[in-house]
Coordinates of C-alpha atoms in Angstrom, one line a residue:
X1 CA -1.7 -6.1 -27.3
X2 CA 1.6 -4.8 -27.3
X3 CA 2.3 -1.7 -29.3
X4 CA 5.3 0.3 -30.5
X5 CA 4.6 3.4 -28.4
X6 CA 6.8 6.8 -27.6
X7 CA 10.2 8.2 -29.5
X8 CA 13.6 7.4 -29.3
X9 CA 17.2 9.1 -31.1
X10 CA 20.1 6.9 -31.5
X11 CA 23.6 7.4 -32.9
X12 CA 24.4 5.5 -36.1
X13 CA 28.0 4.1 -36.0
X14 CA 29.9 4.3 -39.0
X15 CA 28.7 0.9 -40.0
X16 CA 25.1 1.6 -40.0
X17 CA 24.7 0.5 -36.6
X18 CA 22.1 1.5 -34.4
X19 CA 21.0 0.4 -30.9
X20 CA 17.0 -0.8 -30.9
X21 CA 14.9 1.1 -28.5
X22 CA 14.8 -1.8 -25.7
X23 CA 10.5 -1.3 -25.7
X24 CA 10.9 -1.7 -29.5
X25 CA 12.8 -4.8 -28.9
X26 CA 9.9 -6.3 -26.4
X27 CA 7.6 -5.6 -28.7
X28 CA 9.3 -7.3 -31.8
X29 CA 10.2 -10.5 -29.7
X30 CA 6.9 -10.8 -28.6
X31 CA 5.4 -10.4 -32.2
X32 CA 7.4 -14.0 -33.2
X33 CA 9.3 -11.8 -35.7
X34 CA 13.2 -12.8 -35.6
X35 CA 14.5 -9.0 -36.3
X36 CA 12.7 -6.3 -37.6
X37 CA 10.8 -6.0 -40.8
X38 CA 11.8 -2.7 -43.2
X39 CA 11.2 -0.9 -46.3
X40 CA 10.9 2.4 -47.5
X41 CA 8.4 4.3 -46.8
X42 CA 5.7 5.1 -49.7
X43 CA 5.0 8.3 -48.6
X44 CA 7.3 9.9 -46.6
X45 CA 11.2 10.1 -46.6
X46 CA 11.5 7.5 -43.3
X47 CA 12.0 3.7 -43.2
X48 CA 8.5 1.6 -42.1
X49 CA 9.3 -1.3 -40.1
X50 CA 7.6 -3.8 -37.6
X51 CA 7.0 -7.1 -36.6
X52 CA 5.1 -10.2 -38.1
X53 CA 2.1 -8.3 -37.5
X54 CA 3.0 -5.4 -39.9
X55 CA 3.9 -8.5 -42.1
X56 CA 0.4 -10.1 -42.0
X57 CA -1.3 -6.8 -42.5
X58 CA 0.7 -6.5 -46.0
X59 CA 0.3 -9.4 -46.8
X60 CA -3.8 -9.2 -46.7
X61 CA -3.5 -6.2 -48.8
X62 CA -1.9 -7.8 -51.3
X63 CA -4.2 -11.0 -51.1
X64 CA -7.2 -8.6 -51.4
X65 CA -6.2 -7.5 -54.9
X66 CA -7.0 -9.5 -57.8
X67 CA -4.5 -12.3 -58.4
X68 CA -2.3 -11.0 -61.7
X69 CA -3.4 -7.8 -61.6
X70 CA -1.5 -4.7 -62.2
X71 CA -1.9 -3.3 -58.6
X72 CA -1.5 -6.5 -56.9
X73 CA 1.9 -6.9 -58.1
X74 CA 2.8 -3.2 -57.7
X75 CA 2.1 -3.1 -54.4
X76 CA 3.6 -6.4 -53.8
X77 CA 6.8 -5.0 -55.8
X78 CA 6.7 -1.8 -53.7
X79 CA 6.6 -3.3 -50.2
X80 CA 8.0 -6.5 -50.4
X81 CA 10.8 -6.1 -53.2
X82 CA 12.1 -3.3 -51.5
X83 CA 12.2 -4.8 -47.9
X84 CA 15.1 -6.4 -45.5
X85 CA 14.7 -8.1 -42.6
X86 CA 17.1 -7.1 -40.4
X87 CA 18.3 -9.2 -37.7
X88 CA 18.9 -7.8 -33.9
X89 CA 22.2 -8.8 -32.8
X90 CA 23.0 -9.9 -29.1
X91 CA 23.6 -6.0 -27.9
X92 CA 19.9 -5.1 -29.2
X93 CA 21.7 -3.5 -32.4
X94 CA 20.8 -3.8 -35.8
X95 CA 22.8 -2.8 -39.3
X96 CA 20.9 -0.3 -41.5
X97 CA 21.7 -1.2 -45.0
X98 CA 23.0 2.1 -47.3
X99 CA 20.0 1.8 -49.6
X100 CA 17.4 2.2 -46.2
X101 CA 19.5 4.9 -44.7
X102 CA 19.7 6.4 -48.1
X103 CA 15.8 6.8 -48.4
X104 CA 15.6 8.4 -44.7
X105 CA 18.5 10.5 -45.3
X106 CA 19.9 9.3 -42.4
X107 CA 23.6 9.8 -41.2
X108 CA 25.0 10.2 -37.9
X109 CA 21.2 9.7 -35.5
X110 CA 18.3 8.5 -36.4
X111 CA 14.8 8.5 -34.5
X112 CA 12.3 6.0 -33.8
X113 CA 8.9 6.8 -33.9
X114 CA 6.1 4.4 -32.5
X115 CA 3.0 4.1 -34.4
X116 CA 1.3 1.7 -32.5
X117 CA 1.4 -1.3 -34.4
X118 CA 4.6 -0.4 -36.3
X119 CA 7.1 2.4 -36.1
X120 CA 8.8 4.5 -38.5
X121 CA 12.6 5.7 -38.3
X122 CA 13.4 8.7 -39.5
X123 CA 16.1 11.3 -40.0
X124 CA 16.1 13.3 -36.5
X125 CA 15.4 16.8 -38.3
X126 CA 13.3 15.7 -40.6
X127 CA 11.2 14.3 -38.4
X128 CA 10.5 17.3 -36.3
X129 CA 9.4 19.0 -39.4
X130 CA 7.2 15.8 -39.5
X131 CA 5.8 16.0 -36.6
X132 CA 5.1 19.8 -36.7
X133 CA 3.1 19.3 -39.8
X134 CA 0.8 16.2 -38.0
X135 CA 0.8 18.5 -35.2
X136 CA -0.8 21.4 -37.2
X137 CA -3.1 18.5 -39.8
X138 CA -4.1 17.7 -35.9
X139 CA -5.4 20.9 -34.5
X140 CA -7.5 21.7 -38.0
X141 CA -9.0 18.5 -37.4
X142 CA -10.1 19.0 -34.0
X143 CA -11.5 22.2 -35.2
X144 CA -13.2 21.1 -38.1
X145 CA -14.5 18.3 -35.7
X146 CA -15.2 20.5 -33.0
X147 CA -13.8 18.5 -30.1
X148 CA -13.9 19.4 -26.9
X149 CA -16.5 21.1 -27.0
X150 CA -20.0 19.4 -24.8
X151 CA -22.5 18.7 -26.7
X152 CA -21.1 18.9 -29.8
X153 CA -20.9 15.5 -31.1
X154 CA -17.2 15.6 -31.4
X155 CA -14.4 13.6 -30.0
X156 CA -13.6 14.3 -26.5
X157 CA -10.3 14.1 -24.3
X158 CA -7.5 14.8 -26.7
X159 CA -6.1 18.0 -25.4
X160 CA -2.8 20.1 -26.5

């Protein structure tokens, strides 16, 4: 399976426009998806975005909530009524709307971020302060978890 993997910073034009990360691109034209799939993110100040896989996995969400219900259609409201799908033109750019780049904060660069089966775009600074917090979360863990260590029942492998 093909996954949106490493990071990338792009300018932004004065237009919105922003050259796809070519990888990104592979992916995305792989996934069946015609351009890219975005909406805010609900916890963070960065866009979400993917393929028609990110699609199907929202989309079972949704369906697993009870038809009518309250959280059904606020999770429907929050991921699909803020969403744009925004095509890839023929130099691998795409137009980040003013509402999107808005949310992000994002001006002059923004950064891709793979996440595997989506990826998140974020302002460039903002994201390093991002990833300095998961960074930190990530050490605690492995020390709560005791990794590394032989013997001790912990995940192994993931080194600094």
């Amino acid at each position: 399976m093909d996954q949106f993997v490493s990071t990338f910073t792009n300018k932004v034009d004065t237009k919105g426009r922003v050259s796809v990360p070519a990888s990104f691109r592979t992916v995305l034209a792989k996934d069946g998806l015609d351009g890219i799939y975005c909406y805010p993110s609900l916890d963070a100040p960065a866009l979400d975005a993917g393929g028609q896989l990110l699609i199907d996995k929202i989309n079972h969400l949704v369906e697993d909530l009870a038809p009518y219900s309250d959280e059904r259609d606020q999770l429907a409201t929050a991921l699909f009524g803020t969403s744009e799908i925004l095509s890839i033109d023929q130099d691998g750019r795409t137009i980040l709307s003013e509402r999107l780049r808005e949310h992000a904060g994002i001006t002059g660069h923004i950064t891709f971020v793979g996440l595997g089966e989506k990826f998140q775009l974020w302002e460039p600074k903002r994201f390093e302060t991002h990833l300095a917090e998961a960074r930190n979360k990530v050490r605690d863990l492995r020390k709560l978890l005791g990794a590394g260590r032989r013997g001790s029942g912990g995940p192994e492998g993931a080194r600094e």
